[in-house]
Coordinates of C-alpha atoms in Angstrom, one line a residue:
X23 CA 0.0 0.0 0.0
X24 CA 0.9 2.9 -1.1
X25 CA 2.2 6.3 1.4
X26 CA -0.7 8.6 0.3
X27 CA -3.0 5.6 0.4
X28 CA -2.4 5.0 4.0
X29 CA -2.1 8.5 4.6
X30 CA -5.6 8.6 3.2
X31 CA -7.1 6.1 5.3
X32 CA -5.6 7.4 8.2
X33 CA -7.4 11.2 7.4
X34 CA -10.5 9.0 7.0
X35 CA -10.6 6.7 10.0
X36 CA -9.7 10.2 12.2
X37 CA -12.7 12.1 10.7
X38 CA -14.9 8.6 11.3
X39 CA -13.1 8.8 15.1
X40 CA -13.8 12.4 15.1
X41 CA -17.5 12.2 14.1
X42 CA -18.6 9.3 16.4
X43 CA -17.7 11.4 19.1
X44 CA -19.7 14.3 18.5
X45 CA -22.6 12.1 17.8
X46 CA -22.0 10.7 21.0
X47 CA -22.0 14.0 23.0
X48 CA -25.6 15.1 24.2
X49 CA -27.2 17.9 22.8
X50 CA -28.3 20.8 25.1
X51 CA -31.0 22.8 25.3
X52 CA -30.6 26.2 27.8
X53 CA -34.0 28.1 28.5
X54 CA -33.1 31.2 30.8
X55 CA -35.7 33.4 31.9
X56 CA -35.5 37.4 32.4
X57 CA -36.5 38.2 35.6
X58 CA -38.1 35.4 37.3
X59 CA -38.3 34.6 40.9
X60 CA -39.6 31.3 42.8
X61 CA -43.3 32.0 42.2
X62 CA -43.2 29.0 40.2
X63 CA -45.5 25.4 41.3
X64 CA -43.2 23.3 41.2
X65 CA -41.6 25.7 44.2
X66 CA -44.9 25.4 45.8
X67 CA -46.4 29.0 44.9
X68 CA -49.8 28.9 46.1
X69 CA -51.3 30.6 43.1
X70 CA -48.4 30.7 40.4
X71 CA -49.6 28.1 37.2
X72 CA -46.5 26.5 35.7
X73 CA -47.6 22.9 34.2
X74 CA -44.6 22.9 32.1
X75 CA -41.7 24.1 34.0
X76 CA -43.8 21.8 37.0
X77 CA -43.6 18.8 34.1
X78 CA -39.2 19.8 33.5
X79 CA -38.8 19.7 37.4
X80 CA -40.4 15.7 37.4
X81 CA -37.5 14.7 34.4
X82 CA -35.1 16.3 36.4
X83 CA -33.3 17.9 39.9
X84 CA -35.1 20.9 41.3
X85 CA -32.0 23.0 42.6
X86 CA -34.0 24.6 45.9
X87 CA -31.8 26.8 46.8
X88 CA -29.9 27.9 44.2
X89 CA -28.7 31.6 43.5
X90 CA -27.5 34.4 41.4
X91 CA -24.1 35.8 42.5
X92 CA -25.5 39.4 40.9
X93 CA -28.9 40.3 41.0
X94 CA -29.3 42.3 38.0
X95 CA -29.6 41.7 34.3
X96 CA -26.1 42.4 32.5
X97 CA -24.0 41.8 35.2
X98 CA -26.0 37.8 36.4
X99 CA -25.5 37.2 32.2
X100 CA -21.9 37.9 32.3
X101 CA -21.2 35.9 35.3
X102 CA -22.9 32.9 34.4
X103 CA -21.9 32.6 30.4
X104 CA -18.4 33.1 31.7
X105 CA -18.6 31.1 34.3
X106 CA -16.8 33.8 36.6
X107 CA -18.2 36.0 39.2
X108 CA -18.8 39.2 39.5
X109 CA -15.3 40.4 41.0
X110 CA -14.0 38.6 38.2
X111 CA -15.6 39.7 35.4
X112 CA -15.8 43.3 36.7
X113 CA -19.3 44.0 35.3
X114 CA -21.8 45.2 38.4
X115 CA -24.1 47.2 36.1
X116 CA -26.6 47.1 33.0
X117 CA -24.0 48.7 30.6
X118 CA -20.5 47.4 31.2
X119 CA -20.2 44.7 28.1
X120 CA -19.3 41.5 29.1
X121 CA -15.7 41.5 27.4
X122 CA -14.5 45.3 28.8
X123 CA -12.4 43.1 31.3
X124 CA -12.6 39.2 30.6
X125 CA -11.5 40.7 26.5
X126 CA -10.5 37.2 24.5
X127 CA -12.6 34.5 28.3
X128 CA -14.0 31.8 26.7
X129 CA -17.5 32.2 26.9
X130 CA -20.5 28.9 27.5
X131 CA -21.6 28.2 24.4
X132 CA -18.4 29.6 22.7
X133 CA -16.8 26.8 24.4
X134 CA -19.2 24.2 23.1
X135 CA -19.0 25.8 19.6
X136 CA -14.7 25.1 20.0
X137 CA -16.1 21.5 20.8
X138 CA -17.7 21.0 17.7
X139 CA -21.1 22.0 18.6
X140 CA -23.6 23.9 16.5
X141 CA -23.9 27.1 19.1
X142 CA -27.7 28.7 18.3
X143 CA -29.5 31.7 20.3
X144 CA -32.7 32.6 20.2
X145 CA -34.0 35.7 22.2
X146 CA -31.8 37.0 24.9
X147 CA -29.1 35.0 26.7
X148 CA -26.5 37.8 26.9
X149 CA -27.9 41.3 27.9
X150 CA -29.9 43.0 24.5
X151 CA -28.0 45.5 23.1
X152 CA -25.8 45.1 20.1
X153 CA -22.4 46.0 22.5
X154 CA -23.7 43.2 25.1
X155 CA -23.9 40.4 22.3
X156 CA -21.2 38.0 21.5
X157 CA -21.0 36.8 17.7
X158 CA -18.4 35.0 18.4
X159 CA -19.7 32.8 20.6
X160 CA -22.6 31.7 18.0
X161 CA -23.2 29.9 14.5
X162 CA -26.7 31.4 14.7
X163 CA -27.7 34.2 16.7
X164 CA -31.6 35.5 16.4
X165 CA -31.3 38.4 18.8
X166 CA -34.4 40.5 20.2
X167 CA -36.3 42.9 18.5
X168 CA -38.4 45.8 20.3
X169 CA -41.2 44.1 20.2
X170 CA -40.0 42.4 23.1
X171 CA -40.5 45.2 25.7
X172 CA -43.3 47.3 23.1
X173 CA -45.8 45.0 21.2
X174 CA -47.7 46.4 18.2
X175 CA -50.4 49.1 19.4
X176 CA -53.0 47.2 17.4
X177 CA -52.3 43.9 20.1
X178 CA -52.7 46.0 23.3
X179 CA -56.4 45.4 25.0
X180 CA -55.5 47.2 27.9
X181 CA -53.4 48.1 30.6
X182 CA -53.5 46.1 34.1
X183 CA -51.6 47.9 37.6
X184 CA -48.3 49.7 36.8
X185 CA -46.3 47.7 34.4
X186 CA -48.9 44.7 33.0
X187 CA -50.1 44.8 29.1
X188 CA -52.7 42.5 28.1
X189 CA -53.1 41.6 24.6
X190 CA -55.3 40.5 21.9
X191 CA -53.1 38.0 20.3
X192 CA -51.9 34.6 19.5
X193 CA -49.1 33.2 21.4
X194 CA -47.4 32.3 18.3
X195 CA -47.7 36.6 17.3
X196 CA -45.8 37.6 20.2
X197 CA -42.0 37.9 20.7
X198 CA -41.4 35.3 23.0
X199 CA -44.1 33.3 21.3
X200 CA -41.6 33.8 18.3
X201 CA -38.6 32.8 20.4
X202 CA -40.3 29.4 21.5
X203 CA -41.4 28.6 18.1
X204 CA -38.2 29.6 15.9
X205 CA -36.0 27.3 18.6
X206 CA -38.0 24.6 18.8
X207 CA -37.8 24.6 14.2
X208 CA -33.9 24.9 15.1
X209 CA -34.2 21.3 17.8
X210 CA -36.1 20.0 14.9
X211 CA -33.4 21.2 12.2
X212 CA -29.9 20.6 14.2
X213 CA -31.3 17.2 15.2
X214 CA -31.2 16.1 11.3
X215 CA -27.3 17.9 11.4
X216 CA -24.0 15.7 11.8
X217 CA -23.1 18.0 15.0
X218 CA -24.4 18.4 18.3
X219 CA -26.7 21.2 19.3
X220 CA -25.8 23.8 22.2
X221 CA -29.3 25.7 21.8
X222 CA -30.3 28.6 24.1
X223 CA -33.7 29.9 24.2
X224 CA -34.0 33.4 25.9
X225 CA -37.7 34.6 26.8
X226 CA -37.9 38.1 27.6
X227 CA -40.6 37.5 30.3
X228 CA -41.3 38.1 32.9
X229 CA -39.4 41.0 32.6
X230 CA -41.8 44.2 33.3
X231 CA -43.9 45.4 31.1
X232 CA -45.4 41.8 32.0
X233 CA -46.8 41.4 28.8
X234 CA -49.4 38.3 28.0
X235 CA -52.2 37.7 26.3
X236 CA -55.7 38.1 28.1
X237 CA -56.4 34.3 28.7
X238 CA -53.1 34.0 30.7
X239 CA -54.6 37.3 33.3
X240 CA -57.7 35.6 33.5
X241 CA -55.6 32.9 35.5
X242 CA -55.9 35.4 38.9
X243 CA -57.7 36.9 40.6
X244 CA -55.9 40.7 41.7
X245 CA -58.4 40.9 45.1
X246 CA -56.6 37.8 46.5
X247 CA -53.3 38.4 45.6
X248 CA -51.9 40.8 49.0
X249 CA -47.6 41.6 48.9
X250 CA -45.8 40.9 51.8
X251 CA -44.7 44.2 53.3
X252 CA -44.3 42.8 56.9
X253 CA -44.5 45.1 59.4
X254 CA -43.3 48.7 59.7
X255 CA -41.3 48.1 62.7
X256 CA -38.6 45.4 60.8
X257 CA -37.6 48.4 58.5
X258 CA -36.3 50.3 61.2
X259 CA -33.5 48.3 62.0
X260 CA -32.7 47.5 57.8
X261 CA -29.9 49.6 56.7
X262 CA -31.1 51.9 54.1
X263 CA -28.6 50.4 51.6
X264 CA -30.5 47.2 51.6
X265 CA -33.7 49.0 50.9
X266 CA -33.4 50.6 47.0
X267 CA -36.5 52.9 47.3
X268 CA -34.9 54.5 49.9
X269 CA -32.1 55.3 47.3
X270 CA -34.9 56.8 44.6
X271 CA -35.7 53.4 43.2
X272 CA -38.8 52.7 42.4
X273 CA -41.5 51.6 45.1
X274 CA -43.9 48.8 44.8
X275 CA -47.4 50.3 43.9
X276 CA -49.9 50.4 47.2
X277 CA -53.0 51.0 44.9
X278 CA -54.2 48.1 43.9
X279 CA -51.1 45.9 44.1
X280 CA -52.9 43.0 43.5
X281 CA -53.2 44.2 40.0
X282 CA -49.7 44.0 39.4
X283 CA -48.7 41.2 41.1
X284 CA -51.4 39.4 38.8
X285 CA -50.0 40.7 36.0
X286 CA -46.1 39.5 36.7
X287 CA -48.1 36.0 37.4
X288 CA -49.6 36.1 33.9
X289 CA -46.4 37.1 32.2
X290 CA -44.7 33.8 33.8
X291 CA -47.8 31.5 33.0
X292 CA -47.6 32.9 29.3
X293 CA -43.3 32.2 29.5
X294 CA -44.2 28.7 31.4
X295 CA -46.5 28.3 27.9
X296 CA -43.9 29.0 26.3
X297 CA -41.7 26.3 28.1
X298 CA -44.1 24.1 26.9
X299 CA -43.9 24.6 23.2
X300 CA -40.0 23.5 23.4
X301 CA -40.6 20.7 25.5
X302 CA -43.4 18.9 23.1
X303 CA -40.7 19.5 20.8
X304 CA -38.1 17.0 22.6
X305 CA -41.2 14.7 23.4
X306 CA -41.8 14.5 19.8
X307 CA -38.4 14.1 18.5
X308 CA -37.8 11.6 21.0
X309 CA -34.7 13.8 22.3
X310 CA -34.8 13.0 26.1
X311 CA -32.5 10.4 26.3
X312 CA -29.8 12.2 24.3
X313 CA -30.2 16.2 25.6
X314 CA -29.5 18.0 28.8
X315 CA -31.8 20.8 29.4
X316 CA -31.4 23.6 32.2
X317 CA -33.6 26.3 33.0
X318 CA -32.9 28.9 35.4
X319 CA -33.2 32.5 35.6
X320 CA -30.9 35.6 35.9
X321 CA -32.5 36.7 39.2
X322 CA -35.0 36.5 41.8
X323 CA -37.7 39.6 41.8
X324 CA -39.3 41.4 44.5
X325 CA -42.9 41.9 44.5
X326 CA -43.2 44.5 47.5
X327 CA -41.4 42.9 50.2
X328 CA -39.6 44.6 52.8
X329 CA -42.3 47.3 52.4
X330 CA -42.1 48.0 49.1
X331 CA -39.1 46.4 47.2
X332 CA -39.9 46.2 43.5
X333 CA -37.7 44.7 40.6
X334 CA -34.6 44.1 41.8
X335 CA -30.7 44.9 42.8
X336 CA -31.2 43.5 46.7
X337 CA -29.2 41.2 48.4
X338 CA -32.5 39.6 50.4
X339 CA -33.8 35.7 49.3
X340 CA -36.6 37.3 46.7
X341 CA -34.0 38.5 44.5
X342 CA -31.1 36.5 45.3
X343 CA -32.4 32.7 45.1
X344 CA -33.5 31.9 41.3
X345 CA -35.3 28.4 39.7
X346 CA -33.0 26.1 38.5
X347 CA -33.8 22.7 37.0
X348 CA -31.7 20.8 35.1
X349 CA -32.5 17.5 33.6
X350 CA -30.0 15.1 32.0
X351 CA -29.9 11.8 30.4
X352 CA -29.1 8.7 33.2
X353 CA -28.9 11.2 36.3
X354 CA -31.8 11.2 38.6
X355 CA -35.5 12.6 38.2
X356 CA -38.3 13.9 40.2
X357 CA -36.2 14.5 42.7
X358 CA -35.0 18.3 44.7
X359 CA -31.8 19.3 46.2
X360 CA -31.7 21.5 49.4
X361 CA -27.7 22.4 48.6
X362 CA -26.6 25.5 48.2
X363 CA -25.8 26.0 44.7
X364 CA -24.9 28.9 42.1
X365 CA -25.5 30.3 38.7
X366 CA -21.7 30.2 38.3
X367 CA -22.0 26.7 38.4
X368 CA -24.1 26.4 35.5
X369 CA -20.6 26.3 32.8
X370 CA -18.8 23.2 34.8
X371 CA -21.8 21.3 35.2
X372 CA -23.0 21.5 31.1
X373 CA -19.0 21.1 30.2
X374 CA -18.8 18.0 32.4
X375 CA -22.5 16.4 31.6
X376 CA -21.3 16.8 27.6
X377 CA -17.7 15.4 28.1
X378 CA -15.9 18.3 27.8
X379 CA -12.3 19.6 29.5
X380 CA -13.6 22.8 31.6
X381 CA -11.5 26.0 31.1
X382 CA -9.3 26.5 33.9
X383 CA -10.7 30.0 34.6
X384 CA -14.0 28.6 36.0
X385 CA -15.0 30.2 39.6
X386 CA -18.0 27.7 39.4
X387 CA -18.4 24.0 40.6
X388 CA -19.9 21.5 38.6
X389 CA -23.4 20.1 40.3
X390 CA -23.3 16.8 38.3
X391 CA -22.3 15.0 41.9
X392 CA -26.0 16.6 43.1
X393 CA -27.2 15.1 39.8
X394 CA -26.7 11.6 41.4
X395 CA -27.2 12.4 44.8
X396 CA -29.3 15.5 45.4
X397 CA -28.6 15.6 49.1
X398 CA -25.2 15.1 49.2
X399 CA -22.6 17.7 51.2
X400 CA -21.9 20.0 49.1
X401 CA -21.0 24.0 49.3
X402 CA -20.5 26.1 52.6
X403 CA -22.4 29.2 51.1
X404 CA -23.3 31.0 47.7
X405 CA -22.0 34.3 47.7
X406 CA -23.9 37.1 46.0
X407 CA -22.9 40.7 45.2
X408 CA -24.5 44.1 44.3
X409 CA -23.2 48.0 43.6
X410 CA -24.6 51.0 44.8
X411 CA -23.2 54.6 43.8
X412 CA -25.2 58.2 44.0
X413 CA -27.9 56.1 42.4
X414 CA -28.4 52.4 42.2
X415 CA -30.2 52.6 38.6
X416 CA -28.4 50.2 37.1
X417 CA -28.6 51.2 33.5
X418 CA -25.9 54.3 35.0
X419 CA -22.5 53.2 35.5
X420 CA -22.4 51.6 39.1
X421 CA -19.5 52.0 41.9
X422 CA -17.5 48.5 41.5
X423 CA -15.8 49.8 45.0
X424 CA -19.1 50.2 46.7
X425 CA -20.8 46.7 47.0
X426 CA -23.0 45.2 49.5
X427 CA -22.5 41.4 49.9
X428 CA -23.9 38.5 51.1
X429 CA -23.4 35.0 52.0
X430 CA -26.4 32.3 52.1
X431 CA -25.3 29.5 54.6
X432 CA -28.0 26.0 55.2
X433 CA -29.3 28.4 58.3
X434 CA -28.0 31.8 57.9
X435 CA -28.0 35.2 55.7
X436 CA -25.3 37.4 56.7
X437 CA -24.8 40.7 54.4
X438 CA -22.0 43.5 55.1
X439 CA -22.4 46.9 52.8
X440 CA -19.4 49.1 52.1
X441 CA -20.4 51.5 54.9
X442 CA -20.1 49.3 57.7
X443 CA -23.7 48.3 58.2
X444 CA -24.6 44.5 58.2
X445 CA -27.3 42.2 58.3
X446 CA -27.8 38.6 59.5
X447 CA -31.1 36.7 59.4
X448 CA -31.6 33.0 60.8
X449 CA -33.1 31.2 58.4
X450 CA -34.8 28.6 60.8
X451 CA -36.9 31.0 62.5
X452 CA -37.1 34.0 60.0
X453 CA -37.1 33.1 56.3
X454 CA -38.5 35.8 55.3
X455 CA -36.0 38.3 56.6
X456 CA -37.4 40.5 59.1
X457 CA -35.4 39.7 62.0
X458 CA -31.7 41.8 61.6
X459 CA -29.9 39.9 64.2
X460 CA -26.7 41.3 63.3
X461 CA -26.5 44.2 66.6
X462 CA -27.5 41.4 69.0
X463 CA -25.0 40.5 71.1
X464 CA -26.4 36.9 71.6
X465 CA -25.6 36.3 67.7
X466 CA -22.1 38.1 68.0
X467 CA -20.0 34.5 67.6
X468 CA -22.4 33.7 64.5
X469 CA -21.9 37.1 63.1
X470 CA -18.0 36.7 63.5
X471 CA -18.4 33.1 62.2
X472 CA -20.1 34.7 58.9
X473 CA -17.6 37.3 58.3
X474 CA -14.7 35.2 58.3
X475 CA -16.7 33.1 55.9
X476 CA -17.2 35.8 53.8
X477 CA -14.0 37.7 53.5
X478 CA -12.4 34.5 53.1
X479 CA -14.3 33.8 49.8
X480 CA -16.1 31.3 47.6
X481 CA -13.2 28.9 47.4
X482 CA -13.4 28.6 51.2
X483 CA -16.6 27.0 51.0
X484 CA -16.3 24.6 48.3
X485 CA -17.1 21.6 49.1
X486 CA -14.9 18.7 51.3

């Protein structure tokens, strides 16, 4: 046999090696939500309709307590598709782009795409904006339009409490409607291709305006729905730092807050619907036993808590604790974790569930041992981080030296803010954070406990 011959044979056999491998890898399916808190069934929301996330969570492991380490849009994106956090990637703001300090960071599904995956976005998975996207990390990228935050005139019925828009339309005629629909063509399209699929599915909802059709606000009933304020008293001893619209921010409505909180419920029945439409997808295609699919969101949201919070950019649980689900081929289902776990853990865990080597800057720690055994020891704390300046808008350039941060511990929430207040909050006997313990001097070991947990860092409470 001739050189070139062999040589030949040789090229061949490696591209045969070459393809039976990416065949082999899973494909991967990332649905990430804008906005979204726990209000979700499955998380046992008393009113909150979610069949198909609820139906996800039974394939899967329900993450309980699992956590943004930023609690804004840009700045939760950046950390999690890089896989770094916040301090890290130096973005603590809606209008930092992701690569002003990680420049040439492997990004998530750049890394797949190096790996020989087809890389596809739909809707927004990086902050919207053309300096927040990352073409570079994508074969295909279908990015928002405005119709995302301001739907045709001719679809608005009305208006319902301060930021809901109720319309006369079609699921399939609205953005996120579009997004559902276009990925779930692209499943049905890259499952036919000779590569993988790294797929991420970005609904804009529910992201205020919380925009739905009418049959999804028909689903509540505004005169039940009451936000939990707590008493005046707890605010008094809750450092005005912790509180935004003591800072200028906006305030939760008191008129008729029912009528919002109904409408942020419709806007995530209409995403859950959405949800829905990708998952018949992989039940039709028969793609269960050979996809992982996550779905998380950026961030929590508060609903008027802590007597009025509203949107976000807190460091309590509303805001700082997100759904996460993830569902993968030969790990367990219908099962939930009670670990502590992060967003920045998201890039390990997909790299090692698809058989890939993990970039060595990674700040995140893969949760495919929860995947096996949900209840397993695991981490010490999530840490979570969040800017303030002469405002805290966070589409204005925020002060990266003046952050409040926290530390979520299987009891315990302990926060310290760059002016020396603090907070600390037993879980056991105060989940919803009313109690600051932090000035008691009963608590005083705890506290000093916390803080050397804290200022000693995430890797400090990885797990043994």
């Amino acid at each position: 046999m001739s050189r070139s011959i062999l040589t030949c044979l040789t090229l061949a056999l490696a591209l045969l090696v070459i393809h039976a491998a990416q065949a082999q890898k899973p494909n991967v399916l990332l649905i990430v939500a804008d906005d979204l808190n726990n209000n979700l069934g499955c998380y046992g929301h008393p009113f909150v309709k979610s069949p198909n996330i609820d139906r996800l969570a039974a394939r899967g492991v329900r993450f309980d307590r699992a956590f943004c380490n930023y609690p804004v849009c840009n700045a939760s994106r950046t950390s999690f598709l890089s896989g770094m956090r916040p301090d890290t990637t130096g973005v603590v703001d809606n209008v930092t782009p992701p690569r002003t300090f990680l420049k040439d960071a492997v990004m998530l599904p750049e890394h797949f795409r190096r790996n020989g995956y087809a890389a596809i976005k739909v809707g927004k998975i990086f902050h919207t904006g053309k300096e927040f996207e990352d073409p570079r990390s994508w074969d295909l990228d279908i990015v928002e339009n405005t119709t995302s935050k301001k739907p045709p005139e001719e679809q608005i019925l009305r208006k319902q409490g301060k930021s809901g828009i109720v319309l006369k339309a079609d699921d399939a005629d609205t953005w996120d409607g579009y997004v559902a629909r276009k990925a779930a063509a692209l499943i049905e399209q890259s499952a036919k291709g000779d590569k993988p699929f790294f797929i991420a599915a970005g609904f804009r909802r529910p992201h205020s305006p919380y925009i739905a059709p009418e049959k999804y606000f028909t689903l509540y009933e505004p005169e039940r729905l009451i936000p939990r304020s707590g008493s005046a008293d707890h605010l008094k001893n809750i450092p005005d730092l912790a509180l935004t619209y003591r800072l200028g921010a906006a305030k939760f409505p008191d008129n008729q807050p029912g009528e919002t909180m109904a409408a942020y419920y419709a806007s995530i029945s209409f995403m859950d619907a959405q949800v829905g439409v990708l998952l018949d997808t992989l039940d039709r295609l028969k793609l269960w036993d050979n996809t992982v699919v996550i779905f998380h969101s950026d961030h929590g949201y508060h609903l008027g808590e802590h007597g009025g919070l509203w949107h976000k950019m807190c460091l309590f649980d509303e805001t700082t604790r997100v759904p996460l689900i993830v569902a993968a081929p030969g790990k367990k289902s219908a099962l939930a974790s009670s670990r502590i776990v992060e967003l920045v853990d998201i890039f390990p865990t997909l790299a090692e569930l698809c058989g890939l080597a993990q970039p060595p800057a990674l700040e995140g720690t893969s949760l495919v041992p929860l995947l096996d055994d949900p209840n397993r020891a695991w981490k010490q704390a999530a840490f979570t981080v969040v800017s303030r300046g002469t405002n805290i808008d966070a589409t204005r350039s925020l002060d990266a030296a003046k952050m409040g941060r926290t530390i979520v511990t299987d009891r315990w929430r302990y926060t310290e803010w760059h002016d020396g207040a603090s907070e600390l909050y037993n879980h056991d006997t105060d989940p919803f954070e009313y109690a600051n313990l932090s000035s008691e001097d009963k608590q005083s070991s705890t506290r000093d406990e916390l803080r050397k947990l804290l200022h000693a860092g995430w890797q400090a409470a990885l797990p043994r």
